[in-house]
Amino acid sequence: MLVLAIESSCDDTAAAVLQDDKAVLSNVISSQFDVHSPFGGIVPELASRRHIESVWPVVSEALHTANVQLDQIDLIAATRGPGLVGSLLVGFTFAKGLAMVKNIPCVGVDHMTGHLLSPFLGEEHPDFPYAALVVSGGNTSIYKVSDQHTFECLGRTRDDAAGEAFDKVAKLLDLGYPGGPVISKYAEKGNPEAIAFPRAWLAPDSLDFSFSGLKTSVVNHVNKCRQKSLPLNIEEICASFQEAVVEVLVEKTLHAAKEHDLKTIVIGGGVASNKRLRQVMEQRCSQDQLAIFIPEPVFCTDNAAMIGLAGYHQYQAGNTISPDTDVYSRSPLH
Ligand code: KG4
């Protein structure tokens, strides 16, 4: 079965072609950094407009790269939510229109299920059940994944997502957008213990996250330096901030695995590209004798291949959509 997948939940327009759940024949991503970087974050209205311009060229490129004609496609899978409604509507409506005109079955995929199943896009696959941390610009949540269809949210952020905190701190320091890659670059040269930024553990057994206090603490530190005309040590701030985020993400994920007797950890989402997070998670998993699966960076960030994979399984379970199926901004998986 040839699957055409479309993803447009936030600021990336993406399309992919898969052969069943086995092979990714193409995976095209068109980013919008140029549109949003002057604003230090995503402007929803501008994101929707760019999706409208990009969706057909990106789908065409995905078909061309896979060497597949539209008439050969057996299934269309598109992200239905969660995300920015205006962005979602572009990709989802495009997919429904294409499916109707070409008489191809269509499935609406929850973006989170794509991230949760993304390690299956690699060569080696995790065994079910596993604990999965999805950490991106819009989400920071831990799930128990029991099979391709059964996901239980064990904890999630109560305020900012971790990627959002990276982006806001980068904006404060005038480092540009997106903040994650540039902060991690500066962090490589800084001492992670230089500044004691707070870790929000919340209640002793809580698997929820909170990053707004950490963000405020960075703001206070920067303001204090500026008021006293002290030089800002960007490398130290970045390293200490990153360490605070990484420590909480890692320890809470390991705690979730222990509480729920899960022997395997999976990480997905844009922040999973963070080298320090990957390094500390790998070290801690090895200490606790847990298996760890982190997809390659192109499958961590928003991509359509993961939507095709999750959509394939959804189709096998008989979940197709009708022309009046709508998008949603909040995931029912929360
Ligand atoms: O999953 P993703 O591509 O899409 C959205 O959630 O929109 O994640 C993007 C987020 C941004 O907040 C970005 O700053 C963050 O992932 N990010 C990183 C790194 N690379 C991207 N955060 C920390 N370290 C990185 N290396």
Coordinates of C-alpha atoms and ligand atoms in Angstrom, one line a residue:
M1 CA 0.0 0.0 0.0
L2 CA 1.3 3.5 -1.0
V3 CA 0.5 6.2 1.6
L4 CA 0.7 9.9 0.9
A5 CA 1.0 11.9 4.2
I6 CA 0.6 15.6 4.8
E7 CA 1.5 17.5 8.0
S8 CA 0.8 21.2 8.6
S9 CA 0.0 21.5 12.3
C10 CA 2.4 24.4 13.0
D11 CA 5.0 26.1 11.0
D12 CA 6.3 23.3 8.8
T13 CA 4.6 22.2 5.6
A14 CA 5.5 18.5 5.1
A15 CA 4.6 15.6 2.8
A16 CA 5.9 12.1 2.6
V17 CA 5.3 8.9 0.7
L18 CA 5.5 5.5 2.5
Q19 CA 5.3 1.9 1.4
D20 CA 3.0 0.4 4.1
D21 CA 4.7 1.0 7.5
K22 CA 7.9 -0.4 6.1
A23 CA 9.7 2.2 3.9
V24 CA 9.9 6.0 3.7
L25 CA 10.1 6.7 0.0
S26 CA 10.2 10.4 0.4
N27 CA 10.1 12.9 3.3
V28 CA 9.9 16.6 2.3
I29 CA 9.8 19.5 4.8
S30 CA 9.4 23.1 4.0
S31 CA 10.2 25.3 7.0
Q32 CA 9.0 28.8 7.6
F33 CA 11.9 30.2 9.7
D34 CA 12.3 33.2 7.4
V35 CA 8.7 34.2 7.9
H36 CA 8.7 33.9 11.7
S37 CA 12.2 34.8 12.8
P38 CA 11.7 38.6 12.8
F39 CA 9.0 38.1 15.4
G40 CA 10.9 35.6 17.7
G41 CA 8.1 33.1 17.5
I42 CA 5.3 31.8 15.3
V43 CA 2.7 34.2 13.9
P44 CA -0.3 31.9 13.2
E45 CA -1.9 34.0 10.5
L46 CA 1.4 34.1 8.6
A47 CA 1.9 30.4 9.1
S48 CA -1.5 29.6 7.4
R49 CA -0.7 31.8 4.5
R50 CA 2.6 30.2 3.9
H51 CA 1.1 26.7 4.1
I52 CA -1.4 27.7 1.4
E53 CA 1.5 28.6 -0.9
S54 CA 3.6 25.6 0.0
V55 CA 1.3 22.6 0.3
W56 CA 1.0 21.7 -3.4
P57 CA 4.7 22.2 -4.3
V58 CA 5.7 20.1 -1.2
V59 CA 3.2 17.3 -2.1
S60 CA 4.4 17.3 -5.7
E61 CA 8.0 17.1 -4.6
A62 CA 7.2 14.2 -2.3
L63 CA 5.5 12.3 -5.1
H64 CA 8.3 13.1 -7.5
T65 CA 11.1 12.1 -5.1
A66 CA 9.3 8.8 -4.4
N67 CA 8.8 8.3 -8.1
V68 CA 5.1 7.7 -7.6
Q69 CA 2.1 9.2 -9.5
L70 CA -0.9 10.5 -7.5
D71 CA -3.1 7.8 -9.2
Q72 CA -0.9 5.1 -7.6
I73 CA -1.6 6.3 -4.0
D74 CA -3.8 4.0 -2.0
L75 CA -4.3 6.1 1.2
I76 CA -4.0 9.7 2.2
A77 CA -3.1 10.5 5.8
A78 CA -3.2 14.1 7.1
T79 CA -2.7 15.7 10.5
R80 CA -6.1 16.5 12.1
G81 CA -4.8 18.0 15.3
P82 CA -3.5 19.2 17.8
G83 CA -2.0 22.5 16.5
L84 CA -2.8 25.9 15.1
V85 CA -6.3 25.6 13.6
G86 CA -5.5 27.8 10.6
S87 CA -2.4 25.8 9.8
L88 CA -4.2 22.5 10.3
L89 CA -7.1 23.5 8.1
V90 CA -4.8 24.1 5.1
G91 CA -3.2 20.6 5.0
F92 CA -6.3 18.7 6.2
T93 CA -8.7 20.4 3.8
F94 CA -6.2 19.9 0.9
A95 CA -5.9 16.2 1.8
K96 CA -9.7 15.7 2.0
G97 CA -10.1 17.5 -1.4
L98 CA -7.5 15.3 -3.0
A99 CA -9.0 12.2 -1.5
M100 CA -12.5 13.1 -2.8
V101 CA -11.4 14.1 -6.3
K102 CA -9.2 10.9 -6.7
N103 CA -11.5 8.6 -4.7
I104 CA -8.8 7.6 -2.3
P105 CA -9.5 6.7 1.4
C106 CA -8.4 9.3 3.9
V107 CA -7.5 9.2 7.6
G108 CA -7.1 12.1 10.0
V109 CA -4.1 11.5 12.3
D110 CA -3.4 12.9 15.7
H111 CA 0.0 14.6 15.5
M112 CA 1.0 13.2 18.9
T113 CA 0.5 9.6 17.8
G114 CA 2.9 10.4 14.9
H115 CA 5.6 11.4 17.4
L116 CA 4.8 8.5 19.7
L117 CA 5.3 5.9 16.9
S118 CA 8.2 7.7 15.2
P119 CA 10.9 5.3 16.4
F120 CA 9.3 2.7 14.0
L121 CA 10.6 4.8 11.1
G122 CA 14.1 3.7 12.0
E123 CA 15.8 0.4 11.4
E124 CA 15.5 -0.9 15.0
H125 CA 12.1 -0.9 16.7
P126 CA 11.2 -0.7 20.4
D127 CA 9.1 -3.4 22.1
F128 CA 5.7 -2.4 23.5
P129 CA 4.9 -1.2 26.1
Y130 CA 7.2 1.8 26.4
A131 CA 7.4 5.3 28.0
A132 CA 7.6 8.1 25.5
L133 CA 8.5 11.7 26.1
V134 CA 7.2 14.1 23.4
V135 CA 9.0 17.4 23.8
S136 CA 8.7 20.2 21.2
G137 CA 7.7 23.8 20.8
G138 CA 4.0 23.1 21.5
N139 CA 4.1 19.9 23.7
T140 CA 5.9 18.4 26.7
S141 CA 4.2 15.2 27.7
I142 CA 5.0 11.7 28.9
Y143 CA 2.9 8.8 27.5
K144 CA 2.6 5.0 28.1
V145 CA 2.4 3.5 24.6
S146 CA 0.9 -0.1 24.8
D147 CA 0.5 -0.8 21.1
Q148 CA 0.0 1.2 17.8
H149 CA -3.4 2.3 19.0
T150 CA -3.2 2.6 22.8
F151 CA -1.7 5.7 24.3
E152 CA -2.1 6.9 27.9
C153 CA -0.9 10.4 28.9
L154 CA 0.9 10.1 32.3
G155 CA 2.0 13.8 32.6
R156 CA 2.3 17.0 30.7
T157 CA 3.3 20.6 31.1
R158 CA 1.1 22.9 33.1
D159 CA 2.4 26.0 31.3
D160 CA 5.1 26.4 28.7
A161 CA 6.4 23.5 26.5
A162 CA 10.2 22.9 26.9
G163 CA 10.8 24.1 23.3
E164 CA 8.8 27.2 23.9
A165 CA 11.0 28.0 26.9
F166 CA 14.1 27.6 24.7
D167 CA 12.5 30.0 22.2
K168 CA 11.5 32.6 24.8
V169 CA 15.0 32.5 26.5
A170 CA 16.6 32.9 23.1
K171 CA 14.4 35.9 22.4
L172 CA 15.3 37.5 25.7
L173 CA 19.0 37.1 24.9
D174 CA 18.5 38.3 21.3
L175 CA 19.7 35.0 19.8
G176 CA 17.0 34.6 17.1
Y177 CA 14.4 32.0 16.3
P178 CA 14.2 29.0 16.8
G179 CA 15.9 29.2 20.1
G180 CA 16.7 25.5 20.8
P181 CA 19.6 25.0 18.3
V182 CA 21.3 28.3 19.1
I183 CA 21.0 27.9 22.9
S184 CA 22.4 24.4 22.7
K185 CA 25.3 25.7 20.6
Y186 CA 26.2 28.4 23.2
A187 CA 25.7 25.9 26.0
E188 CA 28.5 23.7 24.6
K189 CA 31.0 26.3 25.7
G190 CA 29.4 27.2 29.1
N191 CA 29.5 25.7 32.6
P192 CA 26.1 24.1 33.2
E193 CA 26.6 24.6 37.0
A194 CA 27.5 28.3 36.8
I195 CA 24.0 29.5 37.6
A196 CA 21.6 27.6 39.9
F197 CA 18.4 28.0 37.9
P198 CA 15.4 26.2 39.6
R199 CA 14.0 22.8 38.7
A200 CA 10.2 22.5 39.0
W201 CA 9.7 19.0 40.4
L202 CA 6.1 19.9 41.5
A203 CA 4.6 17.2 43.9
P204 CA 6.9 14.4 44.8
D205 CA 5.4 11.8 42.4
S206 CA 4.1 14.3 39.8
L207 CA 4.9 13.5 36.2
D208 CA 3.7 17.0 35.1
F209 CA 6.1 19.7 34.0
S210 CA 6.4 23.4 34.5
F211 CA 8.9 25.7 32.8
S212 CA 7.5 29.2 33.4
G213 CA 9.3 29.6 36.7
L214 CA 12.6 28.7 35.1
K215 CA 11.9 31.2 32.3
T216 CA 11.2 33.9 34.9
S217 CA 14.3 33.0 36.8
V218 CA 16.4 33.6 33.6
V219 CA 14.6 36.9 33.0
N220 CA 15.4 38.0 36.6
H221 CA 19.0 37.0 36.2
V222 CA 19.4 38.9 33.0
N223 CA 17.6 42.0 34.4
K224 CA 19.8 41.9 37.5
C225 CA 23.0 41.9 35.3
R226 CA 21.7 44.7 33.1
Q227 CA 20.7 46.9 36.1
K228 CA 24.1 46.4 37.7
S229 CA 25.8 46.9 34.3
L230 CA 27.5 43.5 34.7
P231 CA 28.5 41.7 31.5
L232 CA 26.0 38.9 30.4
N233 CA 27.8 35.6 30.1
I234 CA 25.6 34.1 27.4
E235 CA 27.4 30.7 27.4
E236 CA 26.9 30.3 31.1
I237 CA 23.2 31.3 31.0
C238 CA 22.5 28.9 28.0
A239 CA 24.4 26.0 29.6
S240 CA 22.7 26.5 33.0
F241 CA 19.3 26.9 31.5
Q242 CA 19.6 23.9 29.2
E243 CA 20.9 21.8 32.2
A244 CA 17.8 22.7 34.2
V245 CA 15.5 21.7 31.4
V246 CA 17.3 18.5 30.6
E247 CA 17.5 17.3 34.2
V248 CA 13.8 17.6 34.7
L249 CA 12.9 16.0 31.4
V250 CA 15.2 13.0 32.0
E251 CA 14.3 12.4 35.7
K252 CA 10.6 12.6 35.2
T253 CA 10.7 10.3 32.2
L254 CA 12.7 7.7 34.1
H255 CA 10.3 8.1 37.1
A256 CA 7.4 7.4 34.7
A257 CA 9.1 4.2 33.4
K258 CA 9.7 3.0 37.0
E259 CA 6.2 3.8 38.2
H260 CA 4.6 2.0 35.3
D261 CA 7.1 -0.9 35.1
L262 CA 8.3 0.1 31.5
K263 CA 11.6 -1.1 30.3
T264 CA 12.0 1.0 27.2
I265 CA 12.1 4.8 26.7
V266 CA 11.4 6.7 23.5
I267 CA 11.9 10.4 22.9
G268 CA 10.4 12.5 20.1
G269 CA 9.6 16.1 19.1
G270 CA 12.0 18.9 18.0
V271 CA 13.7 19.2 21.4
A272 CA 14.7 15.5 21.1
S273 CA 17.4 16.8 18.7
N274 CA 19.1 18.4 21.7
K275 CA 22.5 16.8 22.1
R276 CA 22.7 17.2 25.8
L277 CA 19.2 15.7 26.3
R278 CA 20.2 12.7 24.2
Q279 CA 23.5 12.3 26.1
V280 CA 22.0 12.5 29.6
M281 CA 19.0 10.3 28.7
E282 CA 21.3 7.7 27.2
Q283 CA 23.6 7.7 30.3
R284 CA 20.7 7.5 32.8
C285 CA 19.0 4.7 30.8
S286 CA 22.2 2.7 30.7
Q287 CA 22.6 3.2 34.5
D288 CA 19.0 2.0 35.1
Q289 CA 19.2 -0.8 32.4
L290 CA 16.5 0.6 30.3
A291 CA 16.5 0.4 26.5
I292 CA 16.4 3.8 24.7
F293 CA 15.2 4.7 21.2
I294 CA 15.6 8.2 19.8
P295 CA 14.6 8.7 16.1
E296 CA 17.1 10.5 13.9
P297 CA 16.7 14.3 14.0
V298 CA 14.6 14.5 10.8
F299 CA 12.0 12.2 12.3
C300 CA 12.1 14.1 15.7
T301 CA 11.0 17.4 14.3
D302 CA 7.6 17.8 12.7
N303 CA 7.5 15.6 9.6
A304 CA 4.9 13.8 7.5
A305 CA 6.6 10.4 7.5
M306 CA 5.4 9.8 11.1
I307 CA 1.9 10.9 10.1
G308 CA 2.0 8.4 7.2
L309 CA 3.1 5.6 9.6
A310 CA 0.4 6.4 12.2
G311 CA -2.2 6.8 9.4
Y312 CA -1.3 3.4 8.0
H313 CA -2.1 1.8 11.4
Q314 CA -5.3 3.8 11.7
Y315 CA -6.5 2.7 8.3
Q316 CA -5.8 -0.9 9.3
A317 CA -8.0 -0.4 12.3
G318 CA -10.8 0.9 9.9
N319 CA -10.7 4.6 11.0
T320 CA -11.3 6.6 7.8
I321 CA -12.8 10.1 7.8
S322 CA -15.7 11.7 5.9
P323 CA -15.6 15.1 4.0
D324 CA -17.1 16.9 7.0
T325 CA -14.6 15.7 9.6
D326 CA -13.0 18.8 11.2
V327 CA -9.6 19.6 12.7
Y328 CA -9.0 20.1 16.5
S329 CA -6.6 22.3 18.4
R330 CA -6.3 20.2 21.5
S331 CA -5.3 16.5 21.5
P332 CA -7.9 14.1 23.0
L333 CA -4.9 12.1 24.1
H334 CA -4.2 14.6 26.9
Ligands
KG4_1 O1 8.7 19.4 16.9 P1 9.1 20.8 16.4 O2 9.9 20.8 15.1 O3 7.8 21.6 16.1 C1 7.0 22.4 16.9 O4 6.7 22.0 18.1 O5 6.6 23.4 16.4 O6 9.9 21.5 17.6 C2 10.4 22.8 17.4 C3 10.9 23.2 18.8 C4 11.3 24.6 18.9 O7 10.8 25.2 20.1 C5 12.9 24.6 18.9 O8 13.5 25.6 19.6 C6 13.1 23.3 19.5 O9 12.1 22.4 19.1 N1 14.4 22.7 19.2 C7 15.4 22.5 20.1 C8 16.5 22.0 19.4 N2 16.2 21.9 18.1 C9 14.9 22.4 18.0 N3 15.4 22.7 21.5 C10 16.5 22.4 22.1 N4 17.7 21.9 21.5 C11 17.7 21.7 20.2 N5 18.8 21.3 19.6

